[in-house]
Every structure is written in C-alpha cells, then in structure tokens.
mmCIF file of C-alpha atoms in Angstrom:
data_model
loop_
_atom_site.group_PDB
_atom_site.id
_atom_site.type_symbol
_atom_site.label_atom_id
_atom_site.label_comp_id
_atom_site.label_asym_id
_atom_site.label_seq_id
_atom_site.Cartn_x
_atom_site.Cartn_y
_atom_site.Cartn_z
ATOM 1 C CA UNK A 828 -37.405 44.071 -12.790
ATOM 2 C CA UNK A 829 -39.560 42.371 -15.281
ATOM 3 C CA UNK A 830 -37.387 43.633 -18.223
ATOM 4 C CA UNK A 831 -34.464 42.153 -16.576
ATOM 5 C CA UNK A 832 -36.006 38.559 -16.100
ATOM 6 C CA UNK A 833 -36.349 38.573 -19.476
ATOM 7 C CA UNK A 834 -33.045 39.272 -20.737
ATOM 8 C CA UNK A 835 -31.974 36.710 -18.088
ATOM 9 C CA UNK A 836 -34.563 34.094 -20.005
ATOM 10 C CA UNK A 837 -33.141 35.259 -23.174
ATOM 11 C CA UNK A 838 -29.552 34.691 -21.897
ATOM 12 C CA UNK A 839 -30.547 31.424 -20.973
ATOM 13 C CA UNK A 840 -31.935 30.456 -24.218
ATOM 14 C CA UNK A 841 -29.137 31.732 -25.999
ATOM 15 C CA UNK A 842 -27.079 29.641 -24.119
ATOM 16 C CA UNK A 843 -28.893 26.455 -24.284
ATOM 17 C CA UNK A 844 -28.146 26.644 -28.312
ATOM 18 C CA UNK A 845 -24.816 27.070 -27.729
ATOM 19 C CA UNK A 846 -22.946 24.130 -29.558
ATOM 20 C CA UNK A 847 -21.162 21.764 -26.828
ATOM 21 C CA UNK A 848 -17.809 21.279 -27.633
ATOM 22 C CA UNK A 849 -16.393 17.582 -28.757
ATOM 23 C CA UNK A 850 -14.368 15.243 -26.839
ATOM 24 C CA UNK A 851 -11.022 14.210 -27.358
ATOM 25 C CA UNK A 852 -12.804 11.284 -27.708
ATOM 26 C CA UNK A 853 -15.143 12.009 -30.068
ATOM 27 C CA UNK A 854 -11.964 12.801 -33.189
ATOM 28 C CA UNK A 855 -10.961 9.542 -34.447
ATOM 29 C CA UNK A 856 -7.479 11.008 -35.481
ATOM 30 C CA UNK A 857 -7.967 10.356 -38.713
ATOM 31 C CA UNK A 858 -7.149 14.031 -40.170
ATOM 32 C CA UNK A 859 -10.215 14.127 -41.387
ATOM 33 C CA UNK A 860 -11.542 17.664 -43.186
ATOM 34 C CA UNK A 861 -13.733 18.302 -41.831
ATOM 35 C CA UNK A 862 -13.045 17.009 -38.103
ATOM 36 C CA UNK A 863 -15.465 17.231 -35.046
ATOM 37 C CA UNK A 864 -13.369 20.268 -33.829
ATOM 38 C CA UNK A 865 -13.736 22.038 -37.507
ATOM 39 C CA UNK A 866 -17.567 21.823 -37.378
ATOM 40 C CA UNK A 867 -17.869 22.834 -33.716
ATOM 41 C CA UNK A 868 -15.333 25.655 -34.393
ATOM 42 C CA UNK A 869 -17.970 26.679 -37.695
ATOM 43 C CA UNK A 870 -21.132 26.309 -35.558
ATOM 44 C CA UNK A 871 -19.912 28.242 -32.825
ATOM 45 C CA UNK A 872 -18.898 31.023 -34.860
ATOM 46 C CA UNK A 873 -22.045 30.791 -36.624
ATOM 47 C CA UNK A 874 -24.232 30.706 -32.891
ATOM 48 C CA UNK A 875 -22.062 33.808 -31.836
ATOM 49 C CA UNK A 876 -22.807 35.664 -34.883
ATOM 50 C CA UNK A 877 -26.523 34.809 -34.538
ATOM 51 C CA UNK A 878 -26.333 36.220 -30.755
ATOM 52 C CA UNK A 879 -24.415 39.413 -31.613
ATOM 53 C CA UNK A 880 -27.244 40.005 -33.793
ATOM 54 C CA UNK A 881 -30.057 38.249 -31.488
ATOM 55 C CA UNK A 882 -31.289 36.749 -34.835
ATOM 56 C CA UNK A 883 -32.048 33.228 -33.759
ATOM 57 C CA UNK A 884 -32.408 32.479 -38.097
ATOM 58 C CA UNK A 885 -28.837 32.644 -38.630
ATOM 59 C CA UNK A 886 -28.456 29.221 -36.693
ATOM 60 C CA UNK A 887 -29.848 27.465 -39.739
ATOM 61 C CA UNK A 888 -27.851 26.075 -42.335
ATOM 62 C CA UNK A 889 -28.071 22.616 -41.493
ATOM 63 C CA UNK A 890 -28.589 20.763 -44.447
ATOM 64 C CA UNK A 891 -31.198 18.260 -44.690
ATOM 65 C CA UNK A 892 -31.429 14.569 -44.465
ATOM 66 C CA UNK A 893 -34.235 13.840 -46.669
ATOM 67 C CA UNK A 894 -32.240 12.017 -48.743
ATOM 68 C CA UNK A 895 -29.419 9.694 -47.473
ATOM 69 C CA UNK A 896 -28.167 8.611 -50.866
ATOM 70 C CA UNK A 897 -25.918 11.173 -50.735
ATOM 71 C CA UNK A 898 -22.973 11.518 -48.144
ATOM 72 C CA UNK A 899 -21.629 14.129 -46.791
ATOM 73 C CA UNK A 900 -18.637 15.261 -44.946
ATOM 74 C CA UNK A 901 -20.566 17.534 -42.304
ATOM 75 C CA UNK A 902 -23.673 15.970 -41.543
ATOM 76 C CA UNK A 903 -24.413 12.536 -40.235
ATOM 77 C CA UNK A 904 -26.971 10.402 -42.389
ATOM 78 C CA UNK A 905 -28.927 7.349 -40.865
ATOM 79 C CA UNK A 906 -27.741 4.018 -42.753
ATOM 80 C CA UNK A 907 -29.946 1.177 -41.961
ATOM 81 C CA UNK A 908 -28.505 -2.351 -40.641
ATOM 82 C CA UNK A 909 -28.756 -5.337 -43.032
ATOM 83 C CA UNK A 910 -26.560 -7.430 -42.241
ATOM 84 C CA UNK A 911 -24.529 -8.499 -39.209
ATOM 85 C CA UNK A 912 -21.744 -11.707 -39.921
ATOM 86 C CA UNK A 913 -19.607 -12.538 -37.376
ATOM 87 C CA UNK A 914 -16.235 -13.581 -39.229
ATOM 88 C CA UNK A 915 -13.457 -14.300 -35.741
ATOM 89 C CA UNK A 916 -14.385 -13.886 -32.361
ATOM 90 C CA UNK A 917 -14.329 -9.975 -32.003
ATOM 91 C CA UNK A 918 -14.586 -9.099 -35.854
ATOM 92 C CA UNK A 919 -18.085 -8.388 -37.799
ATOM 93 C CA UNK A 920 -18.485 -7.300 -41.365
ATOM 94 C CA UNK A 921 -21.964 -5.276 -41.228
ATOM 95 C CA UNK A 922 -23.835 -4.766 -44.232
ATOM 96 C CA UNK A 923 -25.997 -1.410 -44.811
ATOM 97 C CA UNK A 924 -28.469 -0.695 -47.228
ATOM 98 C CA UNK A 925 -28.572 2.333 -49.490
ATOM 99 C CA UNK A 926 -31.574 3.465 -51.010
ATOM 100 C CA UNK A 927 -32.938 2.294 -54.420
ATOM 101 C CA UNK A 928 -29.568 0.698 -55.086
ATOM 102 C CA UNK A 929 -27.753 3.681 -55.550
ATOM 103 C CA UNK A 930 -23.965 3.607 -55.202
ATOM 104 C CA UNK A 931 -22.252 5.317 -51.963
ATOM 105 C CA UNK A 932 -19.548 7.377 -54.248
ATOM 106 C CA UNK A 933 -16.120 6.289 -52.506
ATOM 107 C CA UNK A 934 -12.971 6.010 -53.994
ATOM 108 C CA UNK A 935 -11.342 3.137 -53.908
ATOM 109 C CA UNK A 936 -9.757 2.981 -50.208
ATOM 110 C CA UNK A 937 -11.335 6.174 -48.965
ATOM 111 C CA UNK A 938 -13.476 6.095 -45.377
ATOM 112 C CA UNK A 939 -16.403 6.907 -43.406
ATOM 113 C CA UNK A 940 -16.786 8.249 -39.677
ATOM 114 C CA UNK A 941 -19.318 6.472 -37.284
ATOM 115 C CA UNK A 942 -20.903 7.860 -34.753
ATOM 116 C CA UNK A 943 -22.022 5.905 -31.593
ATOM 117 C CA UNK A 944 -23.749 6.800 -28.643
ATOM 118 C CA UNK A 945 -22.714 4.591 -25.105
ATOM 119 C CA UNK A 946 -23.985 5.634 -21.534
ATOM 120 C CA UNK A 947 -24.552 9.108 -23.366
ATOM 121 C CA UNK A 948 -20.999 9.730 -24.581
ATOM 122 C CA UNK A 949 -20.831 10.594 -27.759
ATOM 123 C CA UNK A 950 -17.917 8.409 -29.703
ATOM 124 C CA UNK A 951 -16.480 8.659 -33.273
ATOM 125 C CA UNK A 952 -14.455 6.420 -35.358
ATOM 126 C CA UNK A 953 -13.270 6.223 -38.697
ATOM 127 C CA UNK A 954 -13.687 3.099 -40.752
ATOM 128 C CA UNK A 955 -13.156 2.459 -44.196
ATOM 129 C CA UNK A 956 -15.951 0.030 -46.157
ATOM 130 C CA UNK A 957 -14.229 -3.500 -47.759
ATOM 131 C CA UNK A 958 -17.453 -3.518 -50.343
ATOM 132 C CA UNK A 959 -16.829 -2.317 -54.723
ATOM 133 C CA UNK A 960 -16.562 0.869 -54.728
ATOM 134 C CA UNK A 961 -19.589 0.670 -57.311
ATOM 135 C CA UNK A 962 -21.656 -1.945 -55.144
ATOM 136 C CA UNK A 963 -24.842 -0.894 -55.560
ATOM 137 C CA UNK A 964 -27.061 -0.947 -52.751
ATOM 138 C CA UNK A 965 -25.498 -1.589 -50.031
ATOM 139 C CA UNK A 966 -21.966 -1.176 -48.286
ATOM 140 C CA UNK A 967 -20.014 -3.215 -46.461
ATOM 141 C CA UNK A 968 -17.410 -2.361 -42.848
ATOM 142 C CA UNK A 969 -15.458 -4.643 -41.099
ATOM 143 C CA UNK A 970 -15.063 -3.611 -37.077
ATOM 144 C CA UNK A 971 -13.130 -4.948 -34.825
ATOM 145 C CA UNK A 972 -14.319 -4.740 -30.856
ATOM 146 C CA UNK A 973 -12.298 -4.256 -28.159
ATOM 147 C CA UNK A 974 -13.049 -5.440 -24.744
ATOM 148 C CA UNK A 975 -13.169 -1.935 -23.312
ATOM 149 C CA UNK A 976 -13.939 -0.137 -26.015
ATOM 150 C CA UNK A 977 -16.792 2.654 -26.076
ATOM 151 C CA UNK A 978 -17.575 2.407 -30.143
ATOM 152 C CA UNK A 979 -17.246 -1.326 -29.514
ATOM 153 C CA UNK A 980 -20.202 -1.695 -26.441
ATOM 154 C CA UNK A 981 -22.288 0.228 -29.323
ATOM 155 C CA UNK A 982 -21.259 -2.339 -32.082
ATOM 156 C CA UNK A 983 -21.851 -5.532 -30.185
ATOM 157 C CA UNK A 984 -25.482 -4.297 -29.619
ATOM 158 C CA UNK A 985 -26.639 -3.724 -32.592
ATOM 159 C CA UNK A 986 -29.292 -5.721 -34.766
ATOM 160 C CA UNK A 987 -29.878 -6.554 -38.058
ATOM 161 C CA UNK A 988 -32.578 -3.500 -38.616
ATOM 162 C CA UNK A 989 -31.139 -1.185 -37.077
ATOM 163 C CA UNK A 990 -29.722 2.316 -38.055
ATOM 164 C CA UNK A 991 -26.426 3.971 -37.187
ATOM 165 C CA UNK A 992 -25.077 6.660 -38.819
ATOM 166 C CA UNK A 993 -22.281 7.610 -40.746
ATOM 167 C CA UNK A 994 -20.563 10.774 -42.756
ATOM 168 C CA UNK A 995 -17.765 10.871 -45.295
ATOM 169 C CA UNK A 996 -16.098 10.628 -47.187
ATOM 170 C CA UNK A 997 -12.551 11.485 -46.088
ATOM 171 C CA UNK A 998 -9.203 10.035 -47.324
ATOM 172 C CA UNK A 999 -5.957 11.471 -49.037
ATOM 173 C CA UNK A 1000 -5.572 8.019 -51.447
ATOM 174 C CA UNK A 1001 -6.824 8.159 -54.661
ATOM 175 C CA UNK A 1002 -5.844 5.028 -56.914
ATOM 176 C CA UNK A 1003 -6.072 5.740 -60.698
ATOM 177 C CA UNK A 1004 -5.572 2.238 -62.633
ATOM 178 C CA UNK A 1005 -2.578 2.053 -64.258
ATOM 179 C CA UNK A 1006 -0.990 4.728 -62.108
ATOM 180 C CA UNK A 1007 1.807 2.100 -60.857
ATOM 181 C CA UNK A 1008 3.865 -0.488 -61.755
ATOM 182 C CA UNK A 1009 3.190 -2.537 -58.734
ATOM 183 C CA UNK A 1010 1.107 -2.001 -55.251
ATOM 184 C CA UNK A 1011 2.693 -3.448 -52.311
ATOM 185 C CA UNK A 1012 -0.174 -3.475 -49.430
ATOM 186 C CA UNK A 1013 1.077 -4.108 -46.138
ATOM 187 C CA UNK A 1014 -2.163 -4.698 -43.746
ATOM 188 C CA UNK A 1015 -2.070 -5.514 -40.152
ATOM 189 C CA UNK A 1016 -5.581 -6.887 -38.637
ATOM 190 C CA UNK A 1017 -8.007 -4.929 -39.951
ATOM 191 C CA UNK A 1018 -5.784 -2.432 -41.979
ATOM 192 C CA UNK A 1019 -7.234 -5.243 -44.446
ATOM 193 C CA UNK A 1020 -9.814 -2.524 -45.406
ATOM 194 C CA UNK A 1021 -8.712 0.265 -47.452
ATOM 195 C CA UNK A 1022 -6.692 -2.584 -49.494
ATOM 196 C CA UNK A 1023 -9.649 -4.513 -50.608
ATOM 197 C CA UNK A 1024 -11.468 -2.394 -52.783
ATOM 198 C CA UNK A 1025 -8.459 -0.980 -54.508
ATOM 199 C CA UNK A 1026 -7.396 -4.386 -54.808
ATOM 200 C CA UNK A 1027 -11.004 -5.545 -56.287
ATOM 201 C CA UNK A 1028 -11.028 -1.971 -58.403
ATOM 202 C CA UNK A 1029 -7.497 -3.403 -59.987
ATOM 203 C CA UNK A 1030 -8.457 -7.057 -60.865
ATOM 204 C CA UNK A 1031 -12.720 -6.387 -61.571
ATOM 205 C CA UNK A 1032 -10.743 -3.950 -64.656
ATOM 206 C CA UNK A 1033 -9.169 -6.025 -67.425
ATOM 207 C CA UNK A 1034 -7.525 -2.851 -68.416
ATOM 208 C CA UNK A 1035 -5.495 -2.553 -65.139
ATOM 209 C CA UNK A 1036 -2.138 -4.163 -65.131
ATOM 210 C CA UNK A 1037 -0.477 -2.960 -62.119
ATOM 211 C CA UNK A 1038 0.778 -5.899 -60.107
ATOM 212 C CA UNK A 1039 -0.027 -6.032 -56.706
ATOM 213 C CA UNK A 1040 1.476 -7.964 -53.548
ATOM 214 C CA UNK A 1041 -0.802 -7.809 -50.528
ATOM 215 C CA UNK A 1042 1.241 -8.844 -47.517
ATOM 216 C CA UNK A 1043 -1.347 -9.453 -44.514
ATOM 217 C CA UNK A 1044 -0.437 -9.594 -40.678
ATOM 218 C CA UNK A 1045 -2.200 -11.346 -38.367
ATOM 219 C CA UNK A 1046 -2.072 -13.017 -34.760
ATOM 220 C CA UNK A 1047 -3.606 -16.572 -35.931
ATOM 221 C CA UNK A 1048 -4.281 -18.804 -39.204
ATOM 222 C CA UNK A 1049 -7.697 -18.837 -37.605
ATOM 223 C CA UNK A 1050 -7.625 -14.549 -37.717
ATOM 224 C CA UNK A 1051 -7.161 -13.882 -41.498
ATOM 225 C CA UNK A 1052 -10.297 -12.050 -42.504
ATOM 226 C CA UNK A 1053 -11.611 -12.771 -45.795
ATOM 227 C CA UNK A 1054 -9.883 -15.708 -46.952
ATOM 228 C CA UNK A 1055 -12.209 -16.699 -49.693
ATOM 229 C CA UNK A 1056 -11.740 -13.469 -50.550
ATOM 230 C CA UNK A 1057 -8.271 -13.471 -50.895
ATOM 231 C CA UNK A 1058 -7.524 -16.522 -52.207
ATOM 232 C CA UNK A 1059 -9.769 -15.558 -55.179
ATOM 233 C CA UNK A 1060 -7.609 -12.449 -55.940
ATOM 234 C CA UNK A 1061 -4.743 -14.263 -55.779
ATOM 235 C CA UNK A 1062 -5.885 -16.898 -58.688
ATOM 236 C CA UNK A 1063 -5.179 -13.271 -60.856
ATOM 237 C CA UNK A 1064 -2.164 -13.530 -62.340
ATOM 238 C CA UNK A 1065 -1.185 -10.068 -61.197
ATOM 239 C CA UNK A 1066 -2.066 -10.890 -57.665
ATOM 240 C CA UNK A 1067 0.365 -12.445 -54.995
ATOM 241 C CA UNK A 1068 -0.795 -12.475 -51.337
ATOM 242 C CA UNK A 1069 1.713 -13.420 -47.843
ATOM 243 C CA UNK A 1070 0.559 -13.910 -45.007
ATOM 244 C CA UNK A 1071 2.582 -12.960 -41.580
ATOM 245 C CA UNK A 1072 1.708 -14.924 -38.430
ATOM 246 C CA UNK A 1073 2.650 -13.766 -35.132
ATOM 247 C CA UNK A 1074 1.347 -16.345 -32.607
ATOM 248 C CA UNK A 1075 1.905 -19.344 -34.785
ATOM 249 C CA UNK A 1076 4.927 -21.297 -35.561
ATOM 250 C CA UNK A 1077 4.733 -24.398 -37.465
ATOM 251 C CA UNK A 1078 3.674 -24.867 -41.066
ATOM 252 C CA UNK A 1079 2.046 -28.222 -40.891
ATOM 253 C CA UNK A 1080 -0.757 -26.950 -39.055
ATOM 254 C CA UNK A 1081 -1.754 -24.821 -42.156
ATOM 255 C CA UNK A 1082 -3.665 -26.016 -45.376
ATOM 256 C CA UNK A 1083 -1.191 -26.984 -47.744
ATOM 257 C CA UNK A 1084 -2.242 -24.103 -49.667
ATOM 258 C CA UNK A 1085 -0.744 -21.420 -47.173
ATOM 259 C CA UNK A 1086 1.979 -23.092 -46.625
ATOM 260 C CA UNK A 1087 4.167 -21.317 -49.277
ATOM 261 C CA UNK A 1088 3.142 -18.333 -48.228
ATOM 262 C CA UNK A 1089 3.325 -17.803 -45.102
ATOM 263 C CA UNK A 1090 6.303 -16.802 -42.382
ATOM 264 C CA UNK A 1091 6.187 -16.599 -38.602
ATOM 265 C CA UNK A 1092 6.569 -13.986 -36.285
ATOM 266 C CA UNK A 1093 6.650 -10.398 -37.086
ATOM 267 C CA UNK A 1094 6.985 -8.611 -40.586
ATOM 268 C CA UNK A 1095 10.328 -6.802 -39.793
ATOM 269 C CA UNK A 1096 12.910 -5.051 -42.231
ATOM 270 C CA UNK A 1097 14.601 -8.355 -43.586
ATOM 271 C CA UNK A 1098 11.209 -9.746 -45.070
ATOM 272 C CA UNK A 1099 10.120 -6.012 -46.317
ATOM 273 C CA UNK A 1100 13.299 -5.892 -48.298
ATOM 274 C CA UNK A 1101 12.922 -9.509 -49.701
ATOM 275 C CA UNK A 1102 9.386 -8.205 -50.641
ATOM 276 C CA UNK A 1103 10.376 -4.892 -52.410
ATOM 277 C CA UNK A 1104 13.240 -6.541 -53.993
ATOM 278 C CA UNK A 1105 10.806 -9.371 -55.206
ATOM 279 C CA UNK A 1106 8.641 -6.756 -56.818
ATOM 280 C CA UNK A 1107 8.001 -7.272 -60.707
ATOM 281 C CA UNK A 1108 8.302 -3.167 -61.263
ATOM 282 C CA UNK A 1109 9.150 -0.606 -58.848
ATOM 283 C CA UNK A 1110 6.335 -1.097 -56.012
ATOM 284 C CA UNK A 1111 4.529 1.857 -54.546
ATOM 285 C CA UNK A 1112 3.238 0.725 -51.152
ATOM 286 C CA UNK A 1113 0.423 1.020 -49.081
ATOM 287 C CA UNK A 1114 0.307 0.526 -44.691
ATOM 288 C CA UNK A 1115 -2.507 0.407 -42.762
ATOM 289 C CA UNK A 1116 -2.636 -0.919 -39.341
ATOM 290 C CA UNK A 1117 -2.170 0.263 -35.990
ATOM 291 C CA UNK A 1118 0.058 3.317 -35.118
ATOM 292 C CA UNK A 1119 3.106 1.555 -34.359
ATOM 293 C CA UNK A 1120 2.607 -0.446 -37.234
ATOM 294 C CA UNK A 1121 2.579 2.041 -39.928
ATOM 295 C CA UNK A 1122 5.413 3.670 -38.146
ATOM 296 C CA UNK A 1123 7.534 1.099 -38.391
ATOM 297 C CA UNK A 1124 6.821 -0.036 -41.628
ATOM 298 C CA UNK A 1125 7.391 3.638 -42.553
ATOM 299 C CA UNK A 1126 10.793 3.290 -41.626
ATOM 300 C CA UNK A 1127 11.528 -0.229 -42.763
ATOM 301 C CA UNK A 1128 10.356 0.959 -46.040
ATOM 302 C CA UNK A 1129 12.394 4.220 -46.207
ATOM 303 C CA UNK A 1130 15.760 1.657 -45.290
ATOM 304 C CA UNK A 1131 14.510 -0.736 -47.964
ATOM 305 C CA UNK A 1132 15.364 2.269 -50.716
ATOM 306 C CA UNK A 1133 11.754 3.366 -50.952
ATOM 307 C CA UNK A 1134 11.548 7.220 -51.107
ATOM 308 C CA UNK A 1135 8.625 9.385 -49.119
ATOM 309 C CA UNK A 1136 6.814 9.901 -52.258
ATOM 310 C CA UNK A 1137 6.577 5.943 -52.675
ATOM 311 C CA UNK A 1138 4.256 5.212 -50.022
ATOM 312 C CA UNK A 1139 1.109 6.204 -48.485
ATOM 313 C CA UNK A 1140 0.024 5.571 -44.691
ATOM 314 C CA UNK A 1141 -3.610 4.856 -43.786
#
C-alpha cells in the first residue's frame, strides 16, 4: 500500500542519517577525549533518540564553524595553508594562518588531530604544533611522510593555499614554569615536537629557571630537524642539547660544533643513566617518539632510579 511505501521512504531516510561508524584507521591512538569512537558513540545515540521520536530536529547540535579562531575538541575547523618548507627529504614544517592574528590557545606541548581524505578514506592523525604557544597568527606542524602512508599521500599534495582541517586540543602535559628542577626531553625523529614549545615557553621567560637537557635521536647528521633552532636554545645557559646518531659513526664528519655532543648508535640504558646522573637537580623527563621508543625509554628510565611519577610519555 501507499502508506507502507512511505514508511519504507521514511525508513530509508532515517537510515541515510545514520552516522557511519569510524575506522580503526581513522583513531590516531592518541587517547584523545574526545576520540572518533566517543563522538560516533554521542551522535548515534543522539540519531536513535531523534528516530524513536521521528523528530528529525534533535539531530542538530552541531556547533558552528563561523568562526575558526576558536578550536575545539569535537568539531573539525578549516585552517588555511601558508606555508609549506621542506626541511629533509620526507619532513615538512607547514605553516597555517589563524584569523586576525589571534592565538590558537595550546599549552605548551599539547596537540591537534588532522583529518585527511585519500581515495575517499577518511584518515586521522594526531600531531602536535613546534610554533610559541602565544604565536600569533599562525601555527606551525612538522609531518613526517611515509612511503605508504594514507595521511602522508594527503600531505605531499597539498599547496600553499590550501585548507585542511584540524580539532584539538588534546594532551595530558601541562608544564607550569618553575614546576621542576630540571626537564630531561628525550625525542626520537619527530617526537622533536611537543619538546619545542615547552622548551621555547622555558627560555622566552626570564623567570623560568628549570634546567633542561634535550637529548635528540636521529638516523643522520643530515636528519636533525631544526638545528638553528636548537643550537639557539642551547646558547641559554640553562639549556644543554645531545644528539644520538644511529646510522653514523665517525665524528670528523660533523661540524666541530657537534662534535662534543654527539654519540653513535642507539640511546640505550648506559647513556640514559650518564644523562640522569649528569642532571643539575633531580630531572623530570619527557619521551616522545615511536612506540617502541617510549617503551623502552620507559623502562631504561624506571632502572635509572626514576620513579612513575617522574616522567611523562607522549
């Protein structure tokens, strides 16, 4: 009957509203609150409720993106490209602009999720700006690209102009100056990151005396990001940086400024405990880097004497 086309056609247009669940893919395993899952899990229950009651007004809610000054942890805003610098072979640091140079209103250390659409999969990854916290302006990511990575086909295609978009901000870090003695950041590749505006935040405030070592590990001489950068902040005198090389070996290949400070091979348990024993004041340290990384840096760490309240793990 006619009646029941309709209710068929209804069906159908319930069902086209539905939200599509996320895939695996699409969490960047970050922890993040709220995740992909969480906000599928709140719109579903929000589309059911709005069926039960066949009251199609109850799907609203969304919140709007007039203004993009303003992150937010649920909703996706469009950041415009400004920038695009290509610092090794398969790292950029991308530039966006923010509106009327307003600030983005991260912490120190905390990150952002990307979204990218390739061969219409939906990917998401979380990435945590290098800028000030208080640039104004603009921010700044660094993103590495993978051969055979999804988010990384997106990446390599974009153009100075164009807009991708972000949410945010997530993160369990927050660094309050003075808060202690010394900050020993251990960075792998581009677990660089969350380290460089805290470490910026700590030397751009004349107040700030913690000490800080900044230990970075990388394949090549050639693949330190940000060496300007970092050889700046270590001019401070509450600044030392190391460098850890994996693929290199000799020392008279590198300026005779790095030559001090920089070992071979891989940052292992006998160089963490020359580091935490080398510490001016009791160091509370910081790992980012890949998942085996901050694992076993985790461990090295907790054998070096330093308890599970004296670290914190990207």
């Amino acid at each position: 009957t006619m009646y029941e086309r309709e209710e068929d056609n209804d069906e159908e247009a319930w069902l086209q509203l539905r939200p599509v669940e996320p895939l695996p893919s699409q969490c960047c395993g970050g922890g993040c609150s709220p995740c992909v899952f969480d906000l599928y899990h709140r719109d579903l229950a929000r589309w059911e409720a709005a069926r039960a009651s066949k009251d199609r007004s109850l799907l609203g809610g969304e919140e709007s993106q007039s203004c993009p000054s303003h992150l937010s942890p649920e909703t996706f805003l469009a950041f415009r490209i400004s920038a695009m610098d290509r610092l090794t072979k398969d790292t950029y640091r991308v530039r966006f602009a923010l509106p009327r140079n307003s600030q983005l209103g991260l912490r120190p250390g905390q990150h952002l999720i990307l979204r990218g659409i390739v061969n219409d999969l939906e990917v998401q990854r979380a990435y945590t700006p290098i800028s000030p916290a208080n640039a104004e302006g603009y921010f700044e990511v660094l993103i590495k690209c993978y051969q055979t990575g999804l988010m990384s086909q997106y990446v390599e295609s974009w153009r100075a102009g164009d807009t991708a978009f972000w949410r945010g901000p997530f993160g369990g870090f927050f660094y309050q100056p003075n808060q202690y003695g010394e900050l020993l950041m251990l960075a792998a590749g581009t677990g660089l990151a969350p380290m460089v505006p805290i470490l910026q935040s700590i030397t751009d405030n004349a107040d700030d005396e913690t000490f800080v070592t900044l230990v970075g590990c990388f394949k090549t001489f050639e693949g330190i990001y940000l060496k300007t950068f970092l050889q700046e902040q270590a001019r401070f005198w509450n600044v030392r940086t190391f460098f850890v090389l994996s693929q290199e070996s000799s020392p008279e290949q590198l300026p005779w400024s790095y030559r001090e400070k920089t070992r071979f091979g891989r940052l292992a348990q006998d160089l963490i405990e020359e580091l935490v024993s080398s510490c001016r004041r009791k160091p509370f340290a910081l790992v980012c880097g890949s998942a085996e990384f901050t694992k076993d840096m985790a461990s090295c760490l907790l054998r070096a004497g330093l308890a599970e309240d004296s670290y914190f793990l990207f």
